[in-house]
Amino acid sequence: MTSFMSRKDFILFAGFTIVVLLLPFLAAPFGAAYPDLLQRFMIYGIFAVGFNILFGLTGYLSFGHAAFFGVGSYAAMWSFKLLSINALPALIFAVIIAGLFALAIGYVSLRRSGIYFSILTLAFAQMSYNLAYSVLTPITNGETGLRMTLQDPRVLDRLFFEASPGAPVPSIFGMSLSGWNGFYFTALFMIATFFLAMRINNSPFGMMLKGIKSNQNRMNYTGFNTRPYTLTAFVISGMLAGLAGALLVVTDPLAGAERMRWTASGEIVLMTILGGVGTLVGPVIGAMMIKYFENIFSSFNANVLNNFYSFLPDGVREVMVTISSKFVGEGWHLSLGLIFVLIVMFLPGGVMEGVRRIAASFNRRANGNKAEARVATAPAE
């Protein structure tokens, strides 16, 4: 197409955009066509794409990204409480604060690499969680968390807009961001984040990050200073995590310390590995898979299973329901764990590796058919 975007990139971006915008219809057969759930798909997709810039492109595995996610949530909530119910100032404020926080942590953590870097980020995340949970309670409200109330000052709203009756709901220039409005608002940020990741992946900066992942020592030995590149990748990743945290406050107007726990950092690592480390679409697929299991698959009960196996004889149906019940409902983690083990063993590149293998198989078959056709139509000598 142009030097700005190749034909392949344009097709990928257009296809991704169409799928995201049509997600309410595409998710309906899977029982996931709920605005709140689809918003979470988009939010954790943004979180995973941002994390993949650091882990997938640069090769630095962070176990502390939930800290930036939580900081973004708190920053957005304080913007809603102090300034305005409008979501844009809250998102901007959250991204800036998360970026500054990432700059401080990255400056220290990136002095080490490998497992030492991972442990440092985990330590900073746990310190952030403990500060939010017990030390900085005047700011974070401890384990209860922060919520919007009618008594909040909201200075800009009171100066320029008439106060609306009822509980405060995040909005954008007067349009409520609840329901489907909230989903499409979040979807636009998902599309923008994907475009940013795609541009970084194909840029000279992205090539530098891939070189660092491939062999950082060799780049250092040649006199190339890799620190500014790794720190920039860390800050960009932290800012996108802060954006995701702020968008979660738009969806669920609560900012709590539990969003900064080490388990939240582990979850984002799992999402990225499941979908495909270093790929563009993979982290989004991984985020959707885990959130689908957490919210839909975990709700399956004996009644759902009985309906599913209704075509079987009574005795066989009871056996199948008994066995299947161990993997759904409260046992959904067992199913997710088995899927993760299978993917790591047979598809180390995640779901996207499976997609590539299927596509390669179709290409080989198509090329083989073309070759046979050429041989069949060739004139005999």
PDB file of N, CA, C and O in Angstrom, residues 204-236:
ATOM      1  N   PRO A 204      11.782   0.819  13.373  1.00  0.00           N
ATOM      2  CA  PRO A 204      13.193   0.608  13.773  1.00  0.00           C
ATOM      3  C   PRO A 204      13.335   0.408  15.280  1.00  0.00           C
ATOM      4  O   PRO A 204      14.179  -0.383  15.717  1.00  0.00           O
ATOM      5  N   PHE A 205      12.503   1.103  16.057  1.00  0.00           N
ATOM      6  CA  PHE A 205      12.517   0.914  17.513  1.00  0.00           C
ATOM      7  C   PHE A 205      12.157  -0.531  17.861  1.00  0.00           C
ATOM      8  O   PHE A 205      12.798  -1.167  18.706  1.00  0.00           O
ATOM      9  N   GLY A 206      11.132  -1.064  17.195  1.00  0.00           N
ATOM     10  CA  GLY A 206      10.739  -2.447  17.431  1.00  0.00           C
ATOM     11  C   GLY A 206      11.827  -3.426  17.029  1.00  0.00           C
ATOM     12  O   GLY A 206      12.042  -4.450  17.696  1.00  0.00           O
ATOM     13  N   MET A 207      12.549  -3.139  15.940  1.00  0.00           N
ATOM     14  CA  MET A 207      13.652  -4.001  15.527  1.00  0.00           C
ATOM     15  C   MET A 207      14.772  -3.992  16.562  1.00  0.00           C
ATOM     16  O   MET A 207      15.407  -5.023  16.811  1.00  0.00           O
ATOM     17  N   MET A 208      14.991  -2.835  17.182  1.00  0.00           N
ATOM     18  CA  MET A 208      15.982  -2.759  18.257  1.00  0.00           C
ATOM     19  C   MET A 208      15.561  -3.624  19.433  1.00  0.00           C
ATOM     20  O   MET A 208      16.377  -4.345  20.027  1.00  0.00           O
ATOM     21  N   LEU A 209      14.261  -3.578  19.774  1.00  0.00           N
ATOM     22  CA  LEU A 209      13.767  -4.395  20.890  1.00  0.00           C
ATOM     23  C   LEU A 209      13.928  -5.881  20.580  1.00  0.00           C
ATOM     24  O   LEU A 209      14.307  -6.668  21.459  1.00  0.00           O
ATOM     25  N   LYS A 210      13.659  -6.270  19.332  1.00  0.00           N
ATOM     26  CA  LYS A 210      13.823  -7.679  18.943  1.00  0.00           C
ATOM     27  C   LYS A 210      15.292  -8.080  19.006  1.00  0.00           C
ATOM     28  O   LYS A 210      15.620  -9.214  19.379  1.00  0.00           O
ATOM     29  N   GLY A 211      16.191  -7.157  18.640  1.00  0.00           N
ATOM     30  CA  GLY A 211      17.620  -7.433  18.739  1.00  0.00           C
ATOM     31  C   GLY A 211      18.053  -7.622  20.179  1.00  0.00           C
ATOM     32  O   GLY A 211      18.877  -8.487  20.488  1.00  0.00           O
ATOM     33  N   ILE A 212      17.492  -6.814  21.078  1.00  0.00           N
ATOM     34  CA  ILE A 212      17.796  -6.949  22.510  1.00  0.00           C
ATOM     35  C   ILE A 212      17.326  -8.310  23.020  1.00  0.00           C
ATOM     36  O   ILE A 212      18.028  -8.981  23.780  1.00  0.00           O
ATOM     37  N   LYS A 213      16.138  -8.726  22.591  1.00  0.00           N
ATOM     38  CA  LYS A 213      15.634 -10.030  23.004  1.00  0.00           C
ATOM     39  C   LYS A 213      16.502 -11.151  22.466  1.00  0.00           C
ATOM     40  O   LYS A 213      16.757 -12.144  23.164  1.00  0.00           O
ATOM     41  N   SER A 214      16.967 -11.007  21.232  1.00  0.00           N
ATOM     42  CA  SER A 214      17.763 -12.053  20.602  1.00  0.00           C
ATOM     43  C   SER A 214      19.114 -12.220  21.283  1.00  0.00           C
ATOM     44  O   SER A 214      19.511 -13.343  21.626  1.00  0.00           O
ATOM     45  N   ASN A 215      19.825 -11.117  21.499  1.00  0.00           N
ATOM     46  CA  ASN A 215      21.142 -11.204  22.141  1.00  0.00           C
ATOM     47  C   ASN A 215      21.547  -9.824  22.636  1.00  0.00           C
ATOM     48  O   ASN A 215      22.216  -9.068  21.930  1.00  0.00           O
ATOM     49  N   GLN A 216      21.144  -9.499  23.850  1.00  0.00           N
ATOM     50  CA  GLN A 216      21.438  -8.177  24.391  1.00  0.00           C
ATOM     51  C   GLN A 216      22.928  -8.013  24.670  1.00  0.00           C
ATOM     52  O   GLN A 216      23.488  -6.929  24.467  1.00  0.00           O
ATOM     53  N   ASN A 217      23.592  -9.075  25.110  1.00  0.00           N
ATOM     54  CA  ASN A 217      25.023  -8.976  25.413  1.00  0.00           C
ATOM     55  C   ASN A 217      25.820  -8.608  24.170  1.00  0.00           C
ATOM     56  O   ASN A 217      26.745  -7.795  24.232  1.00  0.00           O
ATOM     57  N   ARG A 218      25.486  -9.217  23.048  1.00  0.00           N
ATOM     58  CA  ARG A 218      26.215  -8.915  21.809  1.00  0.00           C
ATOM     59  C   ARG A 218      26.020  -7.452  21.420  1.00  0.00           C
ATOM     60  O   ARG A 218      26.972  -6.800  20.968  1.00  0.00           O
ATOM     61  N   MET A 219      24.802  -6.934  21.606  1.00  0.00           N
ATOM     62  CA  MET A 219      24.555  -5.526  21.281  1.00  0.00           C
ATOM     63  C   MET A 219      25.330  -4.612  22.217  1.00  0.00           C
ATOM     64  O   MET A 219      25.853  -3.574  21.796  1.00  0.00           O
ATOM     65  N   ASN A 220      25.440  -4.995  23.490  1.00  0.00           N
ATOM     66  CA  ASN A 220      26.226  -4.192  24.433  1.00  0.00           C
ATOM     67  C   ASN A 220      27.705  -4.230  24.102  1.00  0.00           C
ATOM     68  O   ASN A 220      28.405  -3.217  24.207  1.00  0.00           O
ATOM     69  N   TYR A 221      28.198  -5.384  23.673  1.00  0.00           N
ATOM     70  CA  TYR A 221      29.621  -5.510  23.353  1.00  0.00           C
ATOM     71  C   TYR A 221      30.011  -4.676  22.137  1.00  0.00           C
ATOM     72  O   TYR A 221      31.164  -4.261  21.992  1.00  0.00           O
ATOM     73  N   THR A 222      29.084  -4.451  21.253  1.00  0.00           N
ATOM     74  CA  THR A 222      29.372  -3.615  20.077  1.00  0.00           C
ATOM     75  C   THR A 222      29.323  -2.125  20.405  1.00  0.00           C
ATOM     76  O   THR A 222      29.518  -1.292  19.515  1.00  0.00           O
ATOM     77  N   GLY A 223      29.060  -1.802  21.667  1.00  0.00           N
ATOM     78  CA  GLY A 223      29.010  -0.407  22.076  1.00  0.00           C
ATOM     79  C   GLY A 223      27.648   0.232  21.987  1.00  0.00           C
ATOM     80  O   GLY A 223      27.512   1.446  22.187  1.00  0.00           O
ATOM     81  N   PHE A 224      26.634  -0.584  21.708  1.00  0.00           N
ATOM     82  CA  PHE A 224      25.271  -0.057  21.580  1.00  0.00           C
ATOM     83  C   PHE A 224      24.629   0.004  22.960  1.00  0.00           C
ATOM     84  O   PHE A 224      24.586  -0.996  23.692  1.00  0.00           O
ATOM     85  N   ASN A 225      24.130   1.161  23.344  1.00  0.00           N
ATOM     86  CA  ASN A 225      23.501   1.349  24.654  1.00  0.00           C
ATOM     87  C   ASN A 225      22.038   0.911  24.579  1.00  0.00           C
ATOM     88  O   ASN A 225      21.201   1.582  23.966  1.00  0.00           O
ATOM     89  N   THR A 226      21.741  -0.211  25.205  1.00  0.00           N
ATOM     90  CA  THR A 226      20.374  -0.749  25.133  1.00  0.00           C
ATOM     91  C   THR A 226      19.457  -0.214  26.233  1.00  0.00           C
ATOM     92  O   THR A 226      18.246  -0.400  26.141  1.00  0.00           O
ATOM     93  N   ARG A 227      20.010   0.426  27.243  1.00  0.00           N
ATOM     94  CA  ARG A 227      19.188   0.863  28.378  1.00  0.00           C
ATOM     95  C   ARG A 227      18.035   1.790  27.983  1.00  0.00           C
ATOM     96  O   ARG A 227      16.900   1.601  28.424  1.00  0.00           O
ATOM     97  N   PRO A 228      18.279   2.829  27.141  1.00  0.00           N
ATOM     98  CA  PRO A 228      17.145   3.704  26.786  1.00  0.00           C
ATOM     99  C   PRO A 228      16.021   2.962  26.082  1.00  0.00           C
ATOM    100  O   PRO A 228      14.840   3.284  26.276  1.00  0.00           O
ATOM    101  N   TYR A 229      16.352   1.953  25.294  1.00  0.00           N
ATOM    102  CA  TYR A 229      15.316   1.203  24.569  1.00  0.00           C
ATOM    103  C   TYR A 229      14.510   0.326  25.511  1.00  0.00           C
ATOM    104  O   TYR A 229      13.281   0.268  25.424  1.00  0.00           O
ATOM    105  N   THR A 230      15.188  -0.381  26.401  1.00  0.00           N
ATOM    106  CA  THR A 230      14.460  -1.236  27.344  1.00  0.00           C
ATOM    107  C   THR A 230      13.616  -0.403  28.302  1.00  0.00           C
ATOM    108  O   THR A 230      12.485  -0.781  28.626  1.00  0.00           O
ATOM    109  N   LEU A 231      14.141   0.742  28.730  1.00  0.00           N
ATOM    110  CA  LEU A 231      13.371   1.593  29.636  1.00  0.00           C
ATOM    111  C   LEU A 231      12.147   2.177  28.924  1.00  0.00           C
ATOM    112  O   LEU A 231      11.060   2.251  29.507  1.00  0.00           O
ATOM    113  N   THR A 232      12.318   2.567  27.668  1.00  0.00           N
ATOM    114  CA  THR A 232      11.169   3.085  26.906  1.00  0.00           C
ATOM    115  C   THR A 232      10.101   2.023  26.735  1.00  0.00           C
ATOM    116  O   THR A 232       8.902   2.290  26.893  1.00  0.00           O
ATOM    117  N   ALA A 233      10.514   0.794  26.409  1.00  0.00           N
ATOM    118  CA  ALA A 233       9.555  -0.307  26.278  1.00  0.00           C
ATOM    119  C   ALA A 233       8.851  -0.558  27.604  1.00  0.00           C
ATOM    120  O   ALA A 233       7.634  -0.806  27.631  1.00  0.00           O
ATOM    121  N   PHE A 234       9.591  -0.486  28.710  1.00  0.00           N
ATOM    122  CA  PHE A 234       8.999  -0.697  30.034  1.00  0.00           C
ATOM    123  C   PHE A 234       7.964   0.379  30.341  1.00  0.00           C
ATOM    124  O   PHE A 234       6.872   0.083  30.851  1.00  0.00           O
ATOM    125  N   VAL A 235       8.290   1.632  30.028  1.00  0.00           N
ATOM    126  CA  VAL A 235       7.366   2.734  30.314  1.00  0.00           C
ATOM    127  C   VAL A 235       6.107   2.637  29.445  1.00  0.00           C
ATOM    128  O   VAL A 235       4.987   2.829  29.927  1.00  0.00           O
ATOM    129  N   ILE A 236       6.276   2.346  28.150  1.00  0.00           N
ATOM    130  CA  ILE A 236       5.116   2.190  27.263  1.00  0.00           C
ATOM    131  C   ILE A 236       4.214   1.070  27.768  1.00  0.00           C
ATOM    132  O   ILE A 236       2.981   1.205  27.830  1.00  0.00           O
TER     133      ILE A 236
END
